[in-house]
Coordinates of C-alpha atoms in Angstrom, one line a residue:
Chain A
X1 CA 0.0 -0.1 0.0
X2 CA 1.3 3.6 -1.0
X3 CA 1.1 6.4 1.4
X4 CA 1.3 10.1 0.9
X5 CA 4.5 11.0 2.8
X6 CA 4.5 14.1 5.0
X7 CA 8.2 14.6 4.2
X8 CA 9.6 16.4 1.3
X9 CA 11.1 13.7 -0.8
X10 CA 13.3 16.1 -2.8
X11 CA 15.2 17.5 0.1
X12 CA 18.9 17.3 -0.1
X13 CA 20.9 15.1 2.0
X14 CA 23.0 17.0 4.7
X15 CA 26.2 18.4 3.0
X16 CA 29.4 16.8 4.4
X17 CA 31.7 19.0 6.4
X18 CA 34.3 20.8 4.6
X19 CA 38.0 19.4 5.0
X20 CA 39.6 20.6 8.1
X21 CA 42.4 23.0 7.4
X22 CA 46.0 22.1 8.0
X23 CA 47.5 25.6 8.5
X24 CA 46.2 29.0 9.0
X25 CA 49.1 30.5 6.8
X26 CA 47.5 32.8 4.2
X27 CA 44.1 32.2 5.3
X28 CA 41.7 34.9 6.2
X29 CA 39.3 34.0 9.4
X30 CA 35.9 35.1 9.5
X31 CA 34.7 35.7 13.0
X32 CA 31.0 35.8 13.1
X33 CA 29.1 37.3 16.0
X34 CA 25.5 36.1 16.0
X35 CA 24.3 39.0 18.1
X36 CA 23.9 37.0 21.2
X37 CA 25.1 38.3 24.6
X38 CA 28.8 38.2 25.2
X39 CA 29.5 36.5 22.0
X40 CA 31.7 39.5 21.3
X41 CA 33.8 38.8 24.3
X42 CA 34.5 35.5 23.1
X43 CA 35.5 36.7 19.6
X44 CA 37.7 39.6 21.0
X45 CA 39.8 36.9 22.9
X46 CA 39.9 34.6 19.9
X47 CA 40.9 37.5 17.7
X48 CA 43.6 38.5 20.0
X49 CA 45.0 35.0 20.1
X50 CA 45.0 34.6 16.5
X51 CA 46.4 37.9 15.9
X52 CA 49.2 36.9 18.0
X53 CA 49.5 34.0 15.9
X54 CA 49.8 35.9 12.8
X55 CA 46.4 35.2 11.4
X56 CA 44.3 37.5 9.3
X57 CA 40.8 38.0 10.8
X58 CA 37.8 39.9 10.0
X59 CA 34.7 40.5 12.2
X60 CA 31.0 39.9 10.8
X61 CA 27.8 40.2 12.7
X62 CA 24.4 38.7 12.1
X63 CA 21.5 41.2 12.9
X64 CA 19.9 38.7 15.2
X65 CA 20.6 35.4 16.5
X66 CA 16.9 34.6 16.3
X67 CA 16.9 34.2 12.6
X68 CA 19.2 32.7 9.9
X69 CA 22.1 35.0 8.6
X70 CA 20.9 37.0 5.7
X71 CA 22.1 35.4 2.3
X72 CA 24.1 38.6 1.4
X73 CA 26.2 38.1 4.7
X74 CA 26.6 34.5 3.9
X75 CA 27.9 35.4 0.5
X76 CA 30.2 38.1 1.6
X77 CA 31.8 35.8 4.2
X78 CA 32.1 33.1 1.4
X79 CA 33.8 35.6 -1.0
X80 CA 36.1 37.2 1.7
X81 CA 37.3 34.6 4.0
X82 CA 38.6 31.0 4.1
X83 CA 37.6 29.9 7.4
X84 CA 34.6 30.9 9.8
X85 CA 34.4 30.9 13.6
X86 CA 30.8 31.3 14.7
X87 CA 30.5 32.6 18.4
X88 CA 27.4 31.0 20.0
X89 CA 26.9 32.6 23.5
X90 CA 24.9 32.7 26.7
Chain B
X1 CA 12.3 -43.0 2.0
X2 CA 12.9 -39.3 1.3
X3 CA 14.6 -38.2 -1.7
X4 CA 17.9 -36.2 -0.6
X5 CA 18.9 -35.5 -4.1
X6 CA 19.0 -31.6 -4.6
X7 CA 16.5 -30.2 -7.0
X8 CA 18.2 -29.2 -10.2
X9 CA 19.4 -25.6 -10.2
X10 CA 17.1 -23.2 -12.1
X11 CA 18.8 -20.4 -14.2
X12 CA 18.4 -17.0 -12.7
X13 CA 16.3 -14.9 -15.1
X14 CA 18.2 -12.1 -17.0
X15 CA 17.3 -8.6 -15.9
X16 CA 18.3 -5.0 -16.2
X17 CA 17.3 -2.4 -13.6
X18 CA 18.5 1.0 -12.7
X19 CA 20.6 1.3 -9.6
X20 CA 20.1 4.3 -7.5
X21 CA 23.2 5.8 -8.7
X22 CA 21.5 6.1 -12.0
X23 CA 23.4 3.3 -14.0
X24 CA 21.6 0.3 -15.2
X25 CA 22.6 -3.0 -14.1
X26 CA 22.4 -6.3 -15.9
X27 CA 22.5 -9.6 -14.2
X28 CA 25.1 -11.3 -16.6
X29 CA 27.5 -8.4 -16.3
X30 CA 27.0 -8.5 -12.5
X31 CA 27.9 -12.1 -12.4
X32 CA 30.8 -11.7 -14.7
X33 CA 32.4 -9.2 -12.6
X34 CA 33.7 -11.6 -10.1
X35 CA 33.3 -15.3 -10.5
X36 CA 34.4 -16.0 -7.0
X37 CA 31.3 -14.7 -5.4
X38 CA 27.7 -15.5 -5.5
X39 CA 25.0 -13.1 -5.4
X40 CA 22.1 -12.6 -3.1
X41 CA 19.1 -10.6 -4.6
X42 CA 17.0 -9.3 -1.6
X43 CA 13.6 -8.3 -2.7
X44 CA 11.9 -5.9 -0.4
X45 CA 9.7 -2.8 -0.3
X46 CA 9.3 0.2 2.2
X47 CA 5.8 -0.6 3.2
X48 CA 6.6 -3.9 4.5
X49 CA 7.9 -3.9 8.2
X50 CA 9.5 -7.5 7.6
X51 CA 11.3 -6.0 4.7
X52 CA 12.7 -3.3 6.8
X53 CA 13.5 -5.6 9.4
X54 CA 15.5 -7.6 7.1
X55 CA 17.3 -4.5 5.6
X56 CA 18.2 -3.2 9.2
X57 CA 19.7 -6.6 10.0
X58 CA 21.4 -7.6 6.8
X59 CA 22.1 -4.3 5.0
X60 CA 24.9 -3.0 7.1
X61 CA 26.6 -6.5 6.6
X62 CA 27.1 -5.9 3.0
X63 CA 30.8 -5.6 3.2
X64 CA 31.1 -8.5 5.6
X65 CA 29.1 -10.8 3.2
X66 CA 31.2 -9.6 0.3
X67 CA 34.4 -10.7 2.1
X68 CA 33.0 -14.0 2.8
X69 CA 32.0 -14.7 -0.8
X70 CA 28.4 -13.2 -1.2
X71 CA 27.4 -10.1 -2.9
X72 CA 24.4 -8.7 -1.3
X73 CA 22.0 -6.6 -3.6
X74 CA 18.8 -4.8 -2.5
X75 CA 16.1 -5.2 -5.2
X76 CA 13.6 -2.6 -3.7
X77 CA 10.2 -2.4 -5.3
X78 CA 10.3 1.3 -5.3
X79 CA 11.3 4.3 -7.2
X80 CA 14.8 5.2 -7.4
X81 CA 14.5 8.0 -4.8
X82 CA 12.3 5.8 -2.6
X83 CA 14.9 2.9 -3.0
X84 CA 17.7 5.2 -2.0
X85 CA 15.8 6.5 1.1
X86 CA 14.9 2.9 2.1
X87 CA 18.5 1.9 1.9
X88 CA 19.6 5.1 3.7
X89 CA 17.2 4.7 6.4
X90 CA 18.3 1.1 7.1
X91 CA 22.1 1.5 6.7
X92 CA 22.2 -0.7 3.7
X93 CA 25.9 -0.8 2.6
X94 CA 25.3 -2.7 -0.6
X95 CA 24.3 -2.0 -4.2
X96 CA 20.5 -0.9 -4.4
X97 CA 18.4 -1.5 -7.6
X98 CA 15.1 0.1 -8.2
X99 CA 12.2 -1.7 -9.7
X100 CA 8.9 0.0 -10.7
X101 CA 5.5 -1.4 -11.8
X102 CA 4.8 -3.7 -13.3
X103 CA 7.5 -5.5 -11.2
X104 CA 8.5 -7.7 -13.9
X105 CA 11.6 -8.8 -12.2
X106 CA 9.8 -9.8 -9.1
X107 CA 7.4 -11.7 -11.4
X108 CA 10.3 -13.4 -13.2
X109 CA 11.7 -14.5 -9.8
X110 CA 8.3 -15.7 -8.5
X111 CA 8.4 -13.0 -5.7
X112 CA 4.9 -13.0 -4.2
X113 CA 6.1 -11.9 -0.8
X114 CA 8.8 -9.9 0.6
X115 CA 11.4 -10.0 1.9
X116 CA 12.7 -12.8 -0.5
X117 CA 16.2 -13.5 -0.8
X118 CA 17.3 -15.5 -4.0
X119 CA 21.0 -16.7 -4.0
X120 CA 22.5 -17.1 -7.4
X121 CA 25.9 -18.8 -7.9
X122 CA 28.6 -17.5 -10.3
X123 CA 27.2 -19.6 -13.1
X124 CA 23.8 -17.9 -13.1
X125 CA 21.9 -20.7 -11.3
X126 CA 19.6 -20.1 -8.3
X127 CA 20.9 -22.2 -5.4
X128 CA 18.9 -20.9 -2.5
X129 CA 15.7 -18.9 -1.5
X130 CA 14.6 -17.6 1.7
X131 CA 11.1 -16.1 2.2
X132 CA 10.2 -13.7 5.1
X133 CA 12.6 -13.1 7.8
X134 CA 14.3 -16.1 9.0
X135 CA 17.4 -15.6 10.9
X136 CA 18.3 -19.2 11.0
X137 CA 18.0 -19.5 7.4
X138 CA 20.0 -16.6 6.6
X139 CA 22.7 -17.6 9.1
X140 CA 23.0 -21.0 7.2
X141 CA 22.8 -19.8 3.7
X142 CA 25.1 -16.6 4.2
X143 CA 27.4 -18.3 6.7
X144 CA 26.9 -15.3 9.0
X145 CA 25.9 -14.8 12.6
X146 CA 23.0 -12.5 13.3
X147 CA 23.2 -12.4 17.0
X148 CA 20.3 -13.0 19.4
X149 CA 18.2 -10.1 18.6
X150 CA 14.7 -10.9 18.3
X151 CA 12.6 -11.6 16.3
X152 CA 14.2 -14.5 14.8
X153 CA 11.5 -15.1 12.6
X154 CA 8.6 -13.1 11.0
X155 CA 6.5 -13.7 8.2
X156 CA 6.7 -11.5 5.1
X157 CA 4.1 -9.0 3.5
X158 CA 2.6 -9.1 0.0
X159 CA 5.0 -8.2 -2.8
X160 CA 4.0 -5.1 -4.9
X161 CA 3.1 -7.4 -7.9
X162 CA 0.8 -9.4 -5.7
X163 CA -0.9 -6.4 -3.8
X164 CA -4.6 -6.1 -3.9
X165 CA -5.5 -2.5 -4.7
X166 CA -7.6 -0.6 -2.1
X167 CA -7.1 -3.1 0.7
X168 CA -7.8 -2.1 4.4
X169 CA -9.4 1.0 5.7
X170 CA -6.2 1.9 7.6
X171 CA -4.3 1.3 4.5
X172 CA -3.0 -2.1 5.4
X173 CA -0.9 -4.0 2.9
X174 CA -2.8 -7.4 2.3
X175 CA -2.2 -9.4 5.5
X176 CA -1.2 -6.6 7.8
X177 CA -3.2 -6.0 10.8
X178 CA -3.9 -2.7 12.4
X179 CA -1.2 -2.9 14.9
X180 CA 1.3 -3.7 12.2
X181 CA 0.3 -0.9 10.2
X182 CA 0.5 1.6 13.2
X183 CA 4.1 0.0 14.0
X184 CA 4.9 0.7 10.5
X185 CA 4.3 4.5 10.8
X186 CA 6.5 4.5 13.9
X187 CA 9.1 2.8 11.8
X188 CA 8.8 5.6 9.3
X189 CA 9.2 8.2 11.7
X190 CA 5.8 9.6 10.7
X191 CA 4.9 10.5 14.2
X192 CA 5.3 12.8 17.1
X193 CA 5.6 9.8 19.4
X194 CA 1.9 9.2 19.5
X195 CA 0.1 6.7 17.2
X196 CA -1.1 8.2 13.9
X197 CA -3.6 7.6 11.1
X198 CA -2.0 6.3 8.2
X199 CA -2.0 8.8 5.2
X200 CA -3.4 6.5 2.5
X201 CA -4.1 8.2 -0.8
X202 CA -7.7 7.7 0.0
X203 CA -7.5 9.5 3.4
X204 CA -5.3 12.3 2.1
X205 CA -7.7 12.8 -1.0
X206 CA -10.7 13.1 1.4
X207 CA -8.7 15.7 3.5
X208 CA -7.8 17.7 0.4
X209 CA -11.2 17.9 -1.1
X210 CA -11.1 20.0 -4.2
X211 CA -7.9 21.6 -3.3
X212 CA -4.9 21.4 -5.7
X213 CA -2.6 18.7 -4.2
X214 CA 0.6 20.5 -5.6
X215 CA -0.1 24.0 -4.5
X216 CA 2.4 24.9 -2.1
X217 CA 2.2 27.2 0.9
X218 CA 6.1 27.5 0.9
X219 CA 9.1 26.0 2.4
X220 CA 8.7 24.9 6.0
X221 CA 11.8 25.8 8.1
X222 CA 14.1 24.7 9.2
X223 CA 14.5 21.9 6.9
X224 CA 12.7 23.7 4.1
X225 CA 10.6 20.9 3.2
X226 CA 7.8 22.3 0.6
X227 CA 4.4 22.4 2.2
X228 CA 2.3 21.3 -0.6
X229 CA -1.3 21.0 0.2
X230 CA -1.2 17.2 -0.1
X231 CA 1.8 17.0 2.4
X232 CA 0.0 19.3 4.7
X233 CA -3.1 17.1 4.3
X234 CA -1.0 14.0 5.1
X235 CA 0.0 15.7 8.3
X236 CA -3.9 16.4 9.0
X237 CA -4.6 12.7 8.5
X238 CA -1.7 11.6 10.5
X239 CA -2.9 13.9 13.3
X240 CA -6.4 12.5 13.2
X241 CA -8.2 15.6 11.8
X242 CA -11.6 15.3 10.2
X243 CA -11.7 16.7 6.6
X244 CA -13.8 19.7 7.9
X245 CA -10.9 20.8 10.1
X246 CA -8.7 21.1 7.2
X247 CA -9.4 24.9 6.7
X248 CA -8.5 25.8 10.1
X249 CA -5.1 23.7 9.7
X250 CA -4.5 25.5 6.5
X251 CA -5.0 29.1 7.6
X252 CA -2.8 28.3 10.7
X253 CA 0.0 26.8 8.6
X254 CA -0.3 30.0 6.4
X255 CA 0.4 32.0 9.5
X256 CA 3.1 29.8 10.7
X257 CA 5.0 30.1 7.4
X258 CA 4.8 33.9 7.2
X259 CA 8.4 35.2 7.8
X260 CA 7.2 37.5 10.5
X261 CA 6.4 34.5 12.7
X262 CA 9.9 33.4 12.4
X263 CA 9.1 29.7 13.0
X264 CA 12.7 29.0 11.9
X265 CA 14.0 30.4 15.1
X266 CA 11.4 28.7 17.2
X267 CA 12.2 25.4 15.5
X268 CA 15.8 25.3 16.2
X269 CA 16.3 27.2 19.6
X270 CA 17.2 25.7 22.8
X271 CA 14.3 27.5 24.5
X272 CA 10.9 25.7 24.7
X273 CA 8.5 27.4 22.5
X274 CA 5.8 25.6 20.5
X275 CA 3.2 27.0 18.0
X276 CA 0.0 28.0 19.7
X277 CA -3.4 28.5 18.0
X278 CA -6.3 30.6 19.1
X279 CA -9.5 29.9 17.2
X280 CA -12.3 32.3 17.0
X281 CA -15.6 32.9 15.2
X282 CA -18.5 30.4 14.1
X283 CA -16.1 27.7 13.1
X284 CA -15.8 26.9 16.8
X285 CA -19.2 25.6 17.0
X286 CA -19.3 24.2 13.4
X287 CA -16.3 22.0 14.3
X288 CA -17.2 21.2 18.0
X289 CA -14.0 23.1 19.3
X290 CA -13.9 23.1 23.0
X291 CA -13.7 26.6 24.6
X292 CA -15.5 25.9 27.8
X293 CA -14.6 23.5 30.7
X294 CA -11.3 22.0 30.2
X295 CA -10.3 24.3 27.4
X296 CA -6.7 23.8 27.6
X297 CA -7.2 20.2 28.7
X298 CA -7.3 16.8 26.8
X299 CA -10.6 15.3 25.5
X300 CA -11.4 17.3 22.5
X301 CA -10.6 15.9 19.1
X302 CA -11.1 19.2 17.1
X303 CA -8.8 21.2 19.4
X304 CA -6.1 18.4 19.8
X305 CA -6.0 17.2 16.3
X306 CA -6.0 20.6 14.6
X307 CA -3.0 21.9 17.0
X308 CA -1.3 18.4 16.3
X309 CA -1.6 18.7 12.6
X310 CA 0.1 22.2 12.6
X311 CA 2.8 20.8 14.8
X312 CA 3.3 17.8 12.5
X313 CA 4.0 20.2 9.5
X314 CA 6.7 21.7 11.5
X315 CA 8.1 18.4 12.9
X316 CA 7.9 16.3 9.9
X317 CA 7.7 18.4 6.6
X318 CA 9.9 21.0 8.3
X319 CA 12.2 18.5 9.7
X320 CA 12.0 20.0 13.4
X321 CA 12.0 16.8 15.2
X322 CA 13.2 17.0 18.9
X323 CA 17.0 15.9 19.1
X324 CA 17.3 16.4 15.4
X325 CA 16.9 19.9 14.1
X326 CA 14.6 20.9 17.0
X327 CA 17.4 21.6 19.7
X328 CA 15.1 22.6 22.6
X329 CA 16.8 21.5 25.9
X330 CA 13.3 20.7 27.4
X331 CA 10.5 21.9 25.2
X332 CA 7.1 21.4 26.8
X333 CA 3.9 19.2 26.3
X334 CA 2.1 21.8 24.3
X335 CA 4.5 21.0 21.3
X336 CA 2.3 17.9 20.9
X337 CA -0.8 20.2 20.2
X338 CA -2.0 23.4 21.6
X339 CA -5.1 24.9 20.2
X340 CA -7.3 27.2 22.3
X341 CA -10.8 28.2 21.3
X342 CA -11.9 31.4 22.9
X343 CA -15.1 31.2 24.8
X344 CA -16.6 34.3 23.2
X345 CA -20.0 33.6 24.8
X346 CA -18.7 33.8 28.3
X347 CA -16.3 36.8 27.7
X348 CA -17.7 40.3 28.6
X349 CA -15.4 41.9 25.9
X350 CA -15.1 41.8 22.1
X351 CA -13.6 38.7 20.9
X352 CA -10.0 38.4 20.4
X353 CA -10.1 38.4 16.4
X354 CA -12.6 41.4 16.7
X355 CA -9.8 43.1 18.7
X356 CA -7.6 42.3 15.9
X357 CA -9.7 43.7 13.2
X358 CA -11.9 41.0 12.1
X359 CA -15.6 40.8 12.1
X360 CA -17.3 38.9 14.8
X361 CA -18.9 36.5 12.1
X362 CA -15.6 35.7 10.6
X363 CA -13.8 32.9 11.7
X364 CA -10.2 33.2 12.4
X365 CA -7.0 31.4 13.7
X366 CA -4.1 33.3 15.4
X367 CA -0.8 31.8 15.9
X368 CA 1.8 32.8 18.5
X369 CA 5.1 31.3 19.9
X370 CA 4.7 30.1 23.4
X371 CA 5.9 28.0 26.2
X372 CA 3.8 25.8 28.6
X373 CA 0.8 27.3 30.4
X374 CA 0.8 28.2 34.1
X375 CA -2.4 28.1 36.2
X376 CA -3.2 31.2 38.2
X377 CA -5.7 30.6 41.0
X378 CA -7.5 33.6 42.7
X379 CA -10.4 32.8 44.9
X380 CA -9.8 35.4 47.5
X381 CA -9.7 38.9 45.7
X382 CA -12.7 41.3 46.2
X383 CA -11.8 43.9 43.7
X384 CA -10.7 44.0 40.1
X385 CA -7.6 45.6 41.1
X386 CA -6.6 42.9 43.3
X387 CA -7.6 40.2 41.0
X388 CA -5.6 42.1 38.1
X389 CA -2.7 42.1 40.4
X390 CA -3.0 38.4 41.2
X391 CA -3.1 37.6 37.5
X392 CA -0.2 40.0 36.5
X393 CA 2.1 38.7 39.2
X394 CA 1.2 35.1 38.4
X395 CA 3.0 36.0 35.2
X396 CA 5.9 37.8 36.8
X397 CA 8.1 34.7 36.8
X398 CA 7.9 34.3 33.1
X399 CA 11.2 33.3 31.3
X400 CA 13.2 34.2 34.4
X401 CA 11.9 35.9 37.7
X402 CA 14.8 38.4 37.1
X403 CA 14.4 39.1 33.4
X404 CA 12.8 42.6 33.4
X405 CA 11.5 43.9 31.1
X406 CA 10.9 40.7 29.1
X407 CA 10.9 41.2 25.5
X408 CA 8.2 38.8 24.8
X409 CA 4.3 38.3 24.5
X410 CA 2.3 36.8 27.3
X411 CA -0.9 35.2 26.6
X412 CA -3.4 35.4 29.5
X413 CA -6.3 33.0 29.4
X414 CA -8.9 34.6 31.7
X415 CA -11.4 32.1 33.2
X416 CA -15.1 33.2 32.8
X417 CA -15.6 33.6 36.6
X418 CA -12.5 35.8 36.8
X419 CA -13.8 37.7 33.7
X420 CA -17.2 38.2 35.4
X421 CA -15.6 40.2 38.3
X422 CA -14.1 42.6 35.7
X423 CA -17.4 42.7 33.9
X424 CA -19.3 43.7 36.9
X425 CA -16.9 46.5 37.7
X426 CA -17.1 47.8 34.1
X427 CA -13.7 47.0 33.2
X428 CA -12.7 46.7 29.4
X429 CA -10.2 44.5 28.2
X430 CA -7.9 47.4 27.8
X431 CA -8.6 48.4 31.3
X432 CA -7.2 44.8 32.4
X433 CA -4.3 45.1 30.3
X434 CA -3.3 48.5 31.6
X435 CA -4.0 47.4 35.2
X436 CA -1.6 44.3 34.6
X437 CA 1.0 46.5 32.9
X438 CA 1.2 49.1 35.6
X439 CA 0.8 46.7 38.6
X440 CA 3.7 44.4 37.8
X441 CA 6.7 46.4 38.5
X442 CA 9.9 46.1 40.8
X443 CA 12.5 48.5 41.9
X444 CA 15.6 48.0 39.8
X445 CA 17.8 47.2 43.0
X446 CA 15.6 44.0 43.5
X447 CA 16.5 42.9 39.9
X448 CA 20.2 43.5 39.9
X449 CA 21.2 40.0 40.0
X450 CA 23.9 38.5 38.2
X451 CA 23.9 39.7 34.6
X452 CA 20.5 41.3 34.2
X453 CA 19.1 43.4 31.5
X454 CA 20.7 46.7 30.2
X455 CA 17.6 48.5 31.4
X456 CA 18.0 47.4 35.0
X457 CA 21.7 47.9 34.8
X458 CA 21.3 51.5 33.8
X459 CA 18.3 52.2 36.2
X460 CA 18.5 54.1 39.6
X461 CA 18.1 51.5 42.4
X462 CA 14.6 52.8 43.1
X463 CA 13.4 53.2 39.7
X464 CA 10.4 50.9 39.1
X465 CA 11.0 48.5 36.1
X466 CA 7.9 47.1 34.4
X467 CA 7.7 43.3 33.5
X468 CA 6.6 43.9 29.9
X469 CA 8.2 46.6 27.7
X470 CA 4.9 47.7 26.7
X471 CA 1.1 47.0 27.3
X472 CA 1.0 45.5 23.7
X473 CA 3.0 42.5 24.8
X474 CA -0.1 41.4 27.1
X475 CA -2.7 39.5 25.1
X476 CA -6.0 38.4 26.7
X477 CA -8.4 35.7 25.7
X478 CA -11.3 34.3 27.5
X479 CA -11.6 30.5 27.9
X480 CA -12.6 27.7 30.4
X481 CA -15.8 26.5 32.2
X482 CA -18.2 28.8 33.9
X483 CA -17.3 27.7 37.5
X484 CA -13.9 27.9 39.1
X485 CA -11.9 31.1 39.6
X486 CA -8.8 30.2 37.5
X487 CA -7.0 31.9 34.9
X488 CA -3.7 30.9 33.2
X489 CA -0.9 32.5 31.3
X490 CA 1.1 30.9 28.4
X491 CA 4.6 31.1 29.0
X492 CA 6.4 33.7 26.7
X493 CA 8.8 32.9 23.9
X494 CA 11.8 35.3 24.6
X495 CA 13.9 36.7 21.8
X496 CA 12.3 34.7 18.9
X497 CA 11.0 37.9 17.2
X498 CA 7.8 36.1 16.6
X499 CA 4.8 38.1 15.6
X500 CA 1.3 37.3 16.7
X501 CA -0.5 36.6 13.4
X502 CA -4.2 36.1 12.6
X503 CA -5.9 34.8 9.4
X504 CA -9.4 34.3 8.2
X505 CA -10.4 30.6 7.8
X506 CA -11.7 30.2 4.4

């Protein structure tokens, strides 16, 4: 007996994780603040430590943690950076 | 004396079937790939619990079987996409072929029930055959150990080719009993944890009526499954809705999918919210929605199944299953179903939907994001001011006792007896809202604990801080039985940026 599925059968499988990077040399690291309380403190610390290690970092910020990142922000990060660290918080 | 001479081997019928990778596979080529192994064709389909049992137990053993000289191949009586899903869901680590109607390969191999395993030697002769799930036979024929897991034996189900059309009211395959069908729904994951009604084409068609099955209400976050009317109808069937409930479900799903409602955030947050419905207008009586005694309780099919259908759309079509994409640390029981009908007849005020700009004779559904309800008892107040204070302070611990102001909406469900005290004093709904808003305030010094809000941080110690940032964050409906001095407040959903939205039910 066939059934009508409540699932969307066309959905893509989850994308595999990108390969882990071997080295930070020559890589730009995006530090993404999701606008949650104290996320900036974590990123400040991380930015300082990465800076000491000679890494190139750039800060980005989602307008609100409650919603997905805007597409143009995702594209901007994808265009400008090689790696992303996203700071969850609370 | 019995005849111990083996029956002469039969030649395996030739076939060509598409693999789920898209390449066609022919039996002779398969056999010629490696003459040192034999081939085990395992016929199965997704609607058969015994097939799925066999796939779960045998499928992951593909590499082990191959190493010991048997090439396992799943021949699914399914489309390529459904075959891939079936294989994935059961961890099948072996080639998968897809077979469509008229099931000529099954017919050629005499497969009348599934699962059926047919073992072919490298010369193309059928040397063994196992029907149903028979762990002893599989261990013997395939030289493997299947462990002690029960069941060791289970009869199969009708193969697609042998199915009788239109069998069974619940959508049972021939020979399946009701329990088996319900268990099948659990195995597919088409559930919120409670038994469901199977979404057979007939059931879904009845739910849809004349509506276009492929019309879409949009993608459902967070998984972005497309909410076609057919899929929403499937959820309504699963939930146990009657077809005349479906317009309420559709209007609610349209609200839920409005970007302003931000169901995406609600669905994936670690906080608890569910999607709460409020129904107003004549549809309440037409469908038998309970707005009276036990309005927030169990017992009313219309309330429970409408609320459940909407949640199933988010949970199944949207993929927001708890522990999967739904990351709520605790959640709450209202995430199974939460549909309130306003007791407009017992309310001294304009109905909730009229306050929101609709005509009294229109039927509407409103959605808001919310946590679990907390009961507020008050048998002692003698003035409306006292009662408003009790009701307001009953909500003051919402989200956190020290989160002031709380950027969230609180929904107060005022019981009819409480409502009467306000009515007798001539209070409007706006009077009650204003009274709650101005009553529930605390000096900032009492709220300066740990990391509080910036409003409290920046306030003078004696400055009074209100619980809600504005009176508009206080929503009021009337529901419940005529007797009993109880109200309730639905827990707020903080930080979810979720608008309260109302739609007319068409």
